[in-house]
PDB file of C-alpha atoms in Angstrom:
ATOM      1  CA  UNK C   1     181.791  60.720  85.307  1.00  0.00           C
ATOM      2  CA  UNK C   2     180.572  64.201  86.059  1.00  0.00           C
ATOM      3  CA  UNK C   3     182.934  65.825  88.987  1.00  0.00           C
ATOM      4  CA  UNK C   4     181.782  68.508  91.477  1.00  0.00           C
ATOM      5  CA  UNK C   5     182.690  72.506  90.774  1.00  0.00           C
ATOM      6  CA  UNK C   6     184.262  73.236  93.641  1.00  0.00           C
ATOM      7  CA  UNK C   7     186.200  70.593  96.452  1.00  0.00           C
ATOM      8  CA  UNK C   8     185.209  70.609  99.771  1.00  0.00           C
ATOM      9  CA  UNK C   9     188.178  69.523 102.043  1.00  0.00           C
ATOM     10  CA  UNK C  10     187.361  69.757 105.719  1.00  0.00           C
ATOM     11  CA  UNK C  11     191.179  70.113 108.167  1.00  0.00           C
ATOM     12  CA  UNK C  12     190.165  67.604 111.423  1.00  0.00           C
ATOM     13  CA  UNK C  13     191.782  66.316 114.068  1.00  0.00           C
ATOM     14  CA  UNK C  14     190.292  65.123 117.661  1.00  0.00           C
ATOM     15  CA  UNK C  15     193.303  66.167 119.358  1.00  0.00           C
ATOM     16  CA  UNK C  16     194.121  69.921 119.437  1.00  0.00           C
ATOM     17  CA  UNK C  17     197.736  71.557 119.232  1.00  0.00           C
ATOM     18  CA  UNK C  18     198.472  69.570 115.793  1.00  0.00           C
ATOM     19  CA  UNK C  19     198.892  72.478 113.075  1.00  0.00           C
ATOM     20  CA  UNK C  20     194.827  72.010 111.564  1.00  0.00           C
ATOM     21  CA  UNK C  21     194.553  76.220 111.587  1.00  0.00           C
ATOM     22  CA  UNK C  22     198.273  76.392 110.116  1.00  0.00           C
ATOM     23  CA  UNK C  23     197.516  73.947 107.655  1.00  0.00           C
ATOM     24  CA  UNK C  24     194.015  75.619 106.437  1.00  0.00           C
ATOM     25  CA  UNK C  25     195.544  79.174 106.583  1.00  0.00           C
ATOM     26  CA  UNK C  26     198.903  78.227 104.808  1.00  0.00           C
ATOM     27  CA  UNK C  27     197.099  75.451 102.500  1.00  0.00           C
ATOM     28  CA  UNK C  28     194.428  77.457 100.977  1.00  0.00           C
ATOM     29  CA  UNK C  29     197.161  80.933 100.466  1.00  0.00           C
ATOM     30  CA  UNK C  30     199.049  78.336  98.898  1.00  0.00           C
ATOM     31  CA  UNK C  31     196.517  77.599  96.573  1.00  0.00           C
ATOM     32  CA  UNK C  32     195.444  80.860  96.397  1.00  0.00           C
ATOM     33  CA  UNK C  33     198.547  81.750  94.810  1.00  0.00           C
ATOM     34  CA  UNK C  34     198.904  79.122  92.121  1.00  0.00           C
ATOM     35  CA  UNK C  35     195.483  81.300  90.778  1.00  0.00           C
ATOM     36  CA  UNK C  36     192.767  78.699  92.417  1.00  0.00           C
ATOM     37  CA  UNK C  37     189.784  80.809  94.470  1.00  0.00           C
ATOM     38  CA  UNK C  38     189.683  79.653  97.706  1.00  0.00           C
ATOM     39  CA  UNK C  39     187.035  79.878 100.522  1.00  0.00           C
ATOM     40  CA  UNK C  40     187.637  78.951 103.986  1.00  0.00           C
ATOM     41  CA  UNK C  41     184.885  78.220 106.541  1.00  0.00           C
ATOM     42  CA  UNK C  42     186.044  78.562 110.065  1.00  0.00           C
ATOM     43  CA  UNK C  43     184.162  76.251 112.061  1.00  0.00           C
ATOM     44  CA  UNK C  44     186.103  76.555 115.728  1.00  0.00           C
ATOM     45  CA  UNK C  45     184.279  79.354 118.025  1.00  0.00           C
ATOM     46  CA  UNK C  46     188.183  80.089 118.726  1.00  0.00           C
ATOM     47  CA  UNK C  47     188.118  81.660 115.844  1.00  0.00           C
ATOM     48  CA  UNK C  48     192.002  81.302 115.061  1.00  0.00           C
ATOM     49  CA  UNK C  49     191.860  81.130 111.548  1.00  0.00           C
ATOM     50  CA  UNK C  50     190.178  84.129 111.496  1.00  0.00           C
ATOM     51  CA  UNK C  51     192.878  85.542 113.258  1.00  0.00           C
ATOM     52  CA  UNK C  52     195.285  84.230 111.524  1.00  0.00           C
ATOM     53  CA  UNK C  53     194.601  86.063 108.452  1.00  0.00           C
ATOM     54  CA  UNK C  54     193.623  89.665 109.903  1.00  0.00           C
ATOM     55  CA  UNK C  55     190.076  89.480 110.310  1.00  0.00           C
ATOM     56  CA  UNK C  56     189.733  91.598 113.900  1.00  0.00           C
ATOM     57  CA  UNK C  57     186.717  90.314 116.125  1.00  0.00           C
ATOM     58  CA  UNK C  58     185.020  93.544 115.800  1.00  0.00           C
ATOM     59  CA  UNK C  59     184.734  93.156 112.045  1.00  0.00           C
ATOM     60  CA  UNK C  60     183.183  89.521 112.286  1.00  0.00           C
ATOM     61  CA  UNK C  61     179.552  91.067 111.669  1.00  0.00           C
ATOM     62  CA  UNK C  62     178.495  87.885 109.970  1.00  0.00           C
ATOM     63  CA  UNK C  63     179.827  84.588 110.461  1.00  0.00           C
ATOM     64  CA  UNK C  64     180.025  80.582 109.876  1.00  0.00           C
ATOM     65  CA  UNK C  65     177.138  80.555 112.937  1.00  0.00           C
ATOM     66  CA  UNK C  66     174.966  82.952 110.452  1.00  0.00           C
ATOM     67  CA  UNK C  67     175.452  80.457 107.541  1.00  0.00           C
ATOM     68  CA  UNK C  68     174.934  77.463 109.881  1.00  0.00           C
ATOM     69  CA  UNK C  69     171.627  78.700 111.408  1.00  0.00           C
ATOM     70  CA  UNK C  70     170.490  79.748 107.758  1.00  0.00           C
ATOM     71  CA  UNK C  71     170.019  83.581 108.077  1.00  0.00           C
ATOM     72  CA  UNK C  72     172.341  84.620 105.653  1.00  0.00           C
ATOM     73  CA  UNK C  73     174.167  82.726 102.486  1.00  0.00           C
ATOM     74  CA  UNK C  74     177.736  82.184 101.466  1.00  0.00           C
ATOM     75  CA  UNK C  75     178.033  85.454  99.589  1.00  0.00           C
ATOM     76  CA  UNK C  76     176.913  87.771 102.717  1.00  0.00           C
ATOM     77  CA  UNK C  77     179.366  86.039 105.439  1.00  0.00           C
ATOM     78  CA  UNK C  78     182.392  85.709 103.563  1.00  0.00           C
ATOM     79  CA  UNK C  79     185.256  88.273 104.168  1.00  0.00           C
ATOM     80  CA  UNK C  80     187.881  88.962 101.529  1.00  0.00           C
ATOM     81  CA  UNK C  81     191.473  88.586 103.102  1.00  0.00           C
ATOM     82  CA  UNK C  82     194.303  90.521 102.116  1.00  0.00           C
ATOM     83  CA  UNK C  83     195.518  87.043 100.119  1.00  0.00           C
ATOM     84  CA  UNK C  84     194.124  87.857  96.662  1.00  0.00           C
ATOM     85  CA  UNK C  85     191.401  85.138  95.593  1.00  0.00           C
ATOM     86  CA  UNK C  86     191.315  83.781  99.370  1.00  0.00           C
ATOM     87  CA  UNK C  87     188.461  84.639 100.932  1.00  0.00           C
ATOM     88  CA  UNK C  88     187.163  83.691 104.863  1.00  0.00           C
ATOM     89  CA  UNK C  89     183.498  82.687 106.735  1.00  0.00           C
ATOM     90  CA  UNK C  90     185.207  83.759 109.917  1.00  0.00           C
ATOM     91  CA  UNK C  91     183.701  82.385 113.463  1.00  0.00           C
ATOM     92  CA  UNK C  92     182.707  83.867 116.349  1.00  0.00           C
ATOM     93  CA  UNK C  93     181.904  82.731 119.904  1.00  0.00           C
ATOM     94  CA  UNK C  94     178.293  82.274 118.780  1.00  0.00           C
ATOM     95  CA  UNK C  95     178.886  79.209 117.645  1.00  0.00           C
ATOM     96  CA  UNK C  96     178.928  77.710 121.035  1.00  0.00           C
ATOM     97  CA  UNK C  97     175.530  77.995 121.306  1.00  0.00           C
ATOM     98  CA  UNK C  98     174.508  76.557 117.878  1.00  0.00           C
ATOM     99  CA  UNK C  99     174.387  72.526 118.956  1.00  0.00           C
ATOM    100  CA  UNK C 100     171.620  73.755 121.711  1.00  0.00           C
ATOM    101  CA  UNK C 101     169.728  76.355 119.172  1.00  0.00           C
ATOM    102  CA  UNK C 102     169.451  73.378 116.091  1.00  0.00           C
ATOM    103  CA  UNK C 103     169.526  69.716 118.034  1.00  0.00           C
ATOM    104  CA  UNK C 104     166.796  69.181 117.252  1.00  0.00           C
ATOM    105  CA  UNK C 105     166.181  70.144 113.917  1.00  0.00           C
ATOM    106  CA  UNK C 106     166.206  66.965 111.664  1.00  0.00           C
ATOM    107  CA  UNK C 107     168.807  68.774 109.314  1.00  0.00           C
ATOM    108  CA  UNK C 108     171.084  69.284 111.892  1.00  0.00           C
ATOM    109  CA  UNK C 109     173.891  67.547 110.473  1.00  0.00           C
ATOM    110  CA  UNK C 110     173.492  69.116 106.572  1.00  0.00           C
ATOM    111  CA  UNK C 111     173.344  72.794 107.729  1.00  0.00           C
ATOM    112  CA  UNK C 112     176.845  73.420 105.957  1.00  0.00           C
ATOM    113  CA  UNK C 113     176.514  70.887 103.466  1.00  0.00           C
ATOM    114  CA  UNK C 114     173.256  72.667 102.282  1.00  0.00           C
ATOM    115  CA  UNK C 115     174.901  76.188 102.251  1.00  0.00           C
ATOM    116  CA  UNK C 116     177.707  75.102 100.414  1.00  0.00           C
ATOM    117  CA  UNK C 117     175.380  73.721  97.828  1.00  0.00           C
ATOM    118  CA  UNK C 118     174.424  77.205  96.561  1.00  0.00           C
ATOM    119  CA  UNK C 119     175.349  78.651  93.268  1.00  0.00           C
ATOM    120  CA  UNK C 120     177.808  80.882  95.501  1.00  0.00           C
ATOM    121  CA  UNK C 121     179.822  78.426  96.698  1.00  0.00           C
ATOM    122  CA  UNK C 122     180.384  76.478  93.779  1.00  0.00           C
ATOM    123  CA  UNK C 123     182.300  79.508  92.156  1.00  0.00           C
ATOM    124  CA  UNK C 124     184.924  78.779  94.673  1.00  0.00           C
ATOM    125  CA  UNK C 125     187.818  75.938  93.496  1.00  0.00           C
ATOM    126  CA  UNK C 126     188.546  74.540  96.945  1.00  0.00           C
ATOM    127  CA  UNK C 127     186.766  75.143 100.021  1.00  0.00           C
ATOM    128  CA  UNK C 128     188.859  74.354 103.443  1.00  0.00           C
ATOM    129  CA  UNK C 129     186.278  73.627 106.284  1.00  0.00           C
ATOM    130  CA  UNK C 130     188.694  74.383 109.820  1.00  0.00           C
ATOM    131  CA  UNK C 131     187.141  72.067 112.704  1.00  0.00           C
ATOM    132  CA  UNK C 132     186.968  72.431 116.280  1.00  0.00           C
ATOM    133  CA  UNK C 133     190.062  69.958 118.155  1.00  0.00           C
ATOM    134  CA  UNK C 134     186.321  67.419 119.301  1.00  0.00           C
ATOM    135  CA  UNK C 135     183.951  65.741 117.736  1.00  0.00           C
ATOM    136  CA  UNK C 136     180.923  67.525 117.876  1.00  0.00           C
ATOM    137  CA  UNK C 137     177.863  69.109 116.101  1.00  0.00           C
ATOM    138  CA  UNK C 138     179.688  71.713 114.090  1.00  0.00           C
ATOM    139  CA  UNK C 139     182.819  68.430 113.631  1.00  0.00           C
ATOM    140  CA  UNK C 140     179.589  66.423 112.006  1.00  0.00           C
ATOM    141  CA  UNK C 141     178.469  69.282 109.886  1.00  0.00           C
ATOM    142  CA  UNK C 142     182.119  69.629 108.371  1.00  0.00           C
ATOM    143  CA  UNK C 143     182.722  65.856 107.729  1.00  0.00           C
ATOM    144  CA  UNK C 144     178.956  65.204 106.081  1.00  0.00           C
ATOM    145  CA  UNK C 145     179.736  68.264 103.717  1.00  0.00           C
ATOM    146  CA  UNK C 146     183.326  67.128 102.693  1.00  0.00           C
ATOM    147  CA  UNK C 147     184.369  65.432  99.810  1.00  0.00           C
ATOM    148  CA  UNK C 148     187.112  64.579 101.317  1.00  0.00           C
ATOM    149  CA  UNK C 149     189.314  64.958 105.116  1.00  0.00           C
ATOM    150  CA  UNK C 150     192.555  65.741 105.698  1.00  0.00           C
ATOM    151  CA  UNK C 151     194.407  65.037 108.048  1.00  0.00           C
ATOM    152  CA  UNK C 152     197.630  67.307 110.314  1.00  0.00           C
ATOM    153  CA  UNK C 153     199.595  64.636 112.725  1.00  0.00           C
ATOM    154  CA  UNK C 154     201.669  65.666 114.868  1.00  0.00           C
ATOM    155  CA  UNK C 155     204.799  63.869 114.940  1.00  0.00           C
ATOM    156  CA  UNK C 156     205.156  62.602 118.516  1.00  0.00           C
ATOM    157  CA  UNK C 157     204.446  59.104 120.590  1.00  0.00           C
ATOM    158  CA  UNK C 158     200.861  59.144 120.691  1.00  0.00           C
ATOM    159  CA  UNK C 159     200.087  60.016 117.282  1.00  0.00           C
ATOM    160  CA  UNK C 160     198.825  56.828 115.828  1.00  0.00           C
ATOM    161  CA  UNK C 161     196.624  56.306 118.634  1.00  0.00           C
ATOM    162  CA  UNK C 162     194.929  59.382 118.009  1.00  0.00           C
ATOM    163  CA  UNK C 163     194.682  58.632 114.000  1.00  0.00           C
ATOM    164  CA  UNK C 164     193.521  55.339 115.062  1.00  0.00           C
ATOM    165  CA  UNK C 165     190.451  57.073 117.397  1.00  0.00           C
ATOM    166  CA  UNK C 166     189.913  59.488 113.826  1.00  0.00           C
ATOM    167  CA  UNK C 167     189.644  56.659 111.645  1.00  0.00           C
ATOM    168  CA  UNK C 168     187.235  55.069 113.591  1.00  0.00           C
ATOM    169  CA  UNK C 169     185.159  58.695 113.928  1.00  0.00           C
ATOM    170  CA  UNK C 170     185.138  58.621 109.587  1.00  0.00           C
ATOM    171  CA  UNK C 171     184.056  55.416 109.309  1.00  0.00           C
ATOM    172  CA  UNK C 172     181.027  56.357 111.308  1.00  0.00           C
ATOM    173  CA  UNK C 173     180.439  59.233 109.045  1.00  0.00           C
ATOM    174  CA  UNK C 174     180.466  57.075 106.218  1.00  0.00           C
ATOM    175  CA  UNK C 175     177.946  54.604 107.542  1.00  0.00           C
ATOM    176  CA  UNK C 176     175.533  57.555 109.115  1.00  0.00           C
ATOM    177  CA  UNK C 177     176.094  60.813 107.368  1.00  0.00           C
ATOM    178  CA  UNK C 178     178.412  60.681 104.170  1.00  0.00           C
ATOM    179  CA  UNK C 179     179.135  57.501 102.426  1.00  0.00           C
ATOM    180  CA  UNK C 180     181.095  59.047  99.638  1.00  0.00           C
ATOM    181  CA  UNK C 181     184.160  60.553 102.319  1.00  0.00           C
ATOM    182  CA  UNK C 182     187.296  59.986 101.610  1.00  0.00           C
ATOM    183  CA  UNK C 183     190.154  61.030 103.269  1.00  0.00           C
ATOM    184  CA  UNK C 184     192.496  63.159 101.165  1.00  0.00           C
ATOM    185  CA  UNK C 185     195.700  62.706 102.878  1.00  0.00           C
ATOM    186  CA  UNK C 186     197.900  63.004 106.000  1.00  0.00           C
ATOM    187  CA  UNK C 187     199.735  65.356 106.201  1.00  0.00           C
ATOM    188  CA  UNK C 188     202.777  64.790 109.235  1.00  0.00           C
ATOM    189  CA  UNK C 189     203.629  68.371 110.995  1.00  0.00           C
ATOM    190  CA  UNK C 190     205.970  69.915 113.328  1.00  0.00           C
ATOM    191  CA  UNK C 191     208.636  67.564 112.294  1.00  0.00           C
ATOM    192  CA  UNK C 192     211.725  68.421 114.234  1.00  0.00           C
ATOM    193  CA  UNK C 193     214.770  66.076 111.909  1.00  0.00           C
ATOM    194  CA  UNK C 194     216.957  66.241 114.846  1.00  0.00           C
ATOM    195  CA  UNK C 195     214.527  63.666 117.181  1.00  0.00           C
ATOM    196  CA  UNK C 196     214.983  60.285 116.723  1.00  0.00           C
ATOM    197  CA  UNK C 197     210.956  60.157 117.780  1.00  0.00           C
ATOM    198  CA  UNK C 198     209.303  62.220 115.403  1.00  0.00           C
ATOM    199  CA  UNK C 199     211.946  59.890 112.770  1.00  0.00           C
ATOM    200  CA  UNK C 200     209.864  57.020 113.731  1.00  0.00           C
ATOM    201  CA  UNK C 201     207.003  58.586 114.074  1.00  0.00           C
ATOM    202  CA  UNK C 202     206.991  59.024 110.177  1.00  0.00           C
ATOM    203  CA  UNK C 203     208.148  55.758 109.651  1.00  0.00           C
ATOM    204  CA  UNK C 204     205.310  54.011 111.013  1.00  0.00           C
ATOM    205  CA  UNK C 205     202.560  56.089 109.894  1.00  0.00           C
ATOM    206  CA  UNK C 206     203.763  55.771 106.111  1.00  0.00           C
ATOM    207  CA  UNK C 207     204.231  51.563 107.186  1.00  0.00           C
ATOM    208  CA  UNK C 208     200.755  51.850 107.985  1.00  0.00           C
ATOM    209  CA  UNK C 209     199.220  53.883 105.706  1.00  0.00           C
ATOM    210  CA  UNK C 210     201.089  53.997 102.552  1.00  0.00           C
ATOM    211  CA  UNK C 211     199.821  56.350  99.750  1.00  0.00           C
ATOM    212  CA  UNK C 212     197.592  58.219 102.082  1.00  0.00           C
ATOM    213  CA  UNK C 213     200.253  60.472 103.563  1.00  0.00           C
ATOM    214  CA  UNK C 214     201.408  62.954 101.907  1.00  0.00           C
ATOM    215  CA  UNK C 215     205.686  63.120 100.703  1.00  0.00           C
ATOM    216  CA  UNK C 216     205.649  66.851 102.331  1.00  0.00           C
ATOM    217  CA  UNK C 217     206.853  67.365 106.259  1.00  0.00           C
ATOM    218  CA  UNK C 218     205.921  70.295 107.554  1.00  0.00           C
ATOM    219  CA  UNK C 219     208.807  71.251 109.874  1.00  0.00           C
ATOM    220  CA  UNK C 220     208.754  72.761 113.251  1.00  0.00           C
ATOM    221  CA  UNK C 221     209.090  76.369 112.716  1.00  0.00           C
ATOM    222  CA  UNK C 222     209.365  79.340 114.554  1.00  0.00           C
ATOM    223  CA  UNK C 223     208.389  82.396 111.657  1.00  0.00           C
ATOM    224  CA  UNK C 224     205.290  79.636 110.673  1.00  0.00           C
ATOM    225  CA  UNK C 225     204.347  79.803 114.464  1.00  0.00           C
ATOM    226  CA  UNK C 226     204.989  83.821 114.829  1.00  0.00           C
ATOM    227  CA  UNK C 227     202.660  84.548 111.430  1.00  0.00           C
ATOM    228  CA  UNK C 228     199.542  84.408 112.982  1.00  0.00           C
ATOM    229  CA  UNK C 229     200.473  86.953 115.572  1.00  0.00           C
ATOM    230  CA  UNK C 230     200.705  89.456 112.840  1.00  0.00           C
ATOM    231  CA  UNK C 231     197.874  88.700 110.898  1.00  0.00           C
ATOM    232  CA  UNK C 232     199.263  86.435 108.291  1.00  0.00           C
ATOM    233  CA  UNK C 233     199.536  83.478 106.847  1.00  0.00           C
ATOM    234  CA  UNK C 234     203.498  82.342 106.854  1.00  0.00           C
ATOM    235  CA  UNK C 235     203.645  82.137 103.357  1.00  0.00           C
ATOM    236  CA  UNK C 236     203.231  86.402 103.153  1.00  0.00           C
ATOM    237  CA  UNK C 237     204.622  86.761 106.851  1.00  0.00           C
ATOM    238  CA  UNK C 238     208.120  84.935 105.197  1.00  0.00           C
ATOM    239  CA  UNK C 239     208.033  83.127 101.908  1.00  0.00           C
ATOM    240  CA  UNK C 240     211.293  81.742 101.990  1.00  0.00           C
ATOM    241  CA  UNK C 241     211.166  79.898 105.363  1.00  0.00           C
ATOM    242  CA  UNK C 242     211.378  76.172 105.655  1.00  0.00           C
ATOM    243  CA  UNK C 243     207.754  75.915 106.703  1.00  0.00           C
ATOM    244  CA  UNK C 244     206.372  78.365 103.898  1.00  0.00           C
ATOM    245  CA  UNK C 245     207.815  76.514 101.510  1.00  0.00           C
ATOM    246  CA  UNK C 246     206.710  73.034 103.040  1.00  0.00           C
ATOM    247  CA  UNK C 247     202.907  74.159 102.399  1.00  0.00           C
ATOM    248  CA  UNK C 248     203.916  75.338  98.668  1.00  0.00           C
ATOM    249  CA  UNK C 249     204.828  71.992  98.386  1.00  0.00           C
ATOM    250  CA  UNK C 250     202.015  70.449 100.058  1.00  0.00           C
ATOM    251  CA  UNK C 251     199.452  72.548  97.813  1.00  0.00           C
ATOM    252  CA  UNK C 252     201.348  70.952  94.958  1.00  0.00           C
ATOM    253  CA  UNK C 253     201.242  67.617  96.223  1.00  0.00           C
ATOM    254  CA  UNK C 254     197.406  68.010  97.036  1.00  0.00           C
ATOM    255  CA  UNK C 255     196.659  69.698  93.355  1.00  0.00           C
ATOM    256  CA  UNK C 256     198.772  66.588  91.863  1.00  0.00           C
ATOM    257  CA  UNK C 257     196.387  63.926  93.802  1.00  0.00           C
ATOM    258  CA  UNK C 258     193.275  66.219  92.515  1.00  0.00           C
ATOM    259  CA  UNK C 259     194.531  65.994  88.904  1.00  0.00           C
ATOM    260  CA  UNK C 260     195.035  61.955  89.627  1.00  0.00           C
ATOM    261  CA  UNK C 261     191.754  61.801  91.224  1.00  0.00           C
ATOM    262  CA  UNK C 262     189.650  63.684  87.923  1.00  0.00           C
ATOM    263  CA  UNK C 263     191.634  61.177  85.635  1.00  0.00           C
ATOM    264  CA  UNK C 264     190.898  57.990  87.410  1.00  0.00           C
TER     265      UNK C 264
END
């Protein structure tokens, strides 16, 4: 069976405030590190990822709304960042205006999917698609490029209901846009060992979906939450923190199910 060049993960989540931008920054310098090129595409007109690894507004000349709208390819909106082999589409505000500008083009849906199909992109081992905390337009565009979603959960009471809701949203993009999407993995964050909660929490997401979540908790952490402020991703802000070395251990965990997945 003949496998794609590069993996196209897309980092989604309806609800907002549940570590996607963390994960995708910390995931893919992770990965970065272990020798794999990585390319981000930041896909939330907050731009935090962006941020996150030291790309200033005023240097966003080109961004993910440029690739989206088709003006310009992979190659000529893609920043390097000061991780070696990491490199970012970074957004910009612009991209609220996008759903309006290509509604009602009939290839509204593929406009990533298409530019990531270009001899560009394929050079890249993993590419990390950060979504917008909605489902919307640019959400759409993510999930019917992906090869796979994963998935940041929060560990707190209403968790599972908001999985439940995300579920629901991939099935849909199976049956419409992307029957081939899989999702990659949960991955539980800001898990504080010290509630009783966030224990259960854990419990009752692995009762319910086994295999699917990953063994790594990413624990509530205050130098993983002061990176971005500086520029950087936690794992250069302060390798040896508990939350650094949580994403190490995700990106081995999530290179492990890759090597599983080639095999089968």
């Amino acid at each position: 069976m003949a496998y794609e060049k590069n993996r196209i993960i897309t980092i989604a989540n309806q609800k907002g405030g549940v570590g996607k931008t963390t994960t995708a920054i910390n995931l893919a310098t992770a990965l970065a590190a272990i020798g794999e090129r990585v390319l981000i595409v930041d896909l939330d007109p907050q731009g935090n990822a962006s941020t996150g690894l030291g790309i200033e507004r005023k240097n966003r000349k080109l961004s993910s709304y440029d690739l989206l709208i088709g003006t310009h390819t992979v190659d000529e909106t893609a920043v390097e960042t000061a991780v070696p082999n990491l490199s970012i589409i970074p957004s910009t505000l612009d991209l609220l205006g996008l759903e309006m500008e290509i509604s009602q083009k009939t290839d509204r849906a593929f406009r990533l999917k298409n530019a990531l199909a270009s001899p560009e992109a394929l050079g890249y081992s993993y590419v990390l698609v950060d979504c917008p905390p909605s489902f919307n337009l640019l959400t759409m565009n993510a999930m019917a490029a992906a090869h796979s979603i994963l998935v940041p959960l929060q560990c707190e009471f209403f968790a599972l209901e908001g999985l439940s809701q995300l579920l629901e949203t991939i099935s849909q993009v199976r049956r419409s846009l992307n029957p081939t999407l899989d999702i990659q993995g949960i991955v539980l964050t800001m898990f504080d060992s010290r509630n009783n909660l966030a224990q259960q929490v854990v419990s009752d997401v692995r009762t319910h979906l086994g295999e699917k979540v990953y063994h790594t908790l990413i624990p509530r952490n205050v130098r993983v939450s002061e990176a971005p402020s500086y520029g950087k991703p936690a794992i250069l802000y302060d390798l040896k923190c508990a939350g650094s070395q949580a994403y190490l251990q995700l990106a081995s965990e999530v290179i492990q199910r890759e090597r599983q997945r080639k095999a089968a």
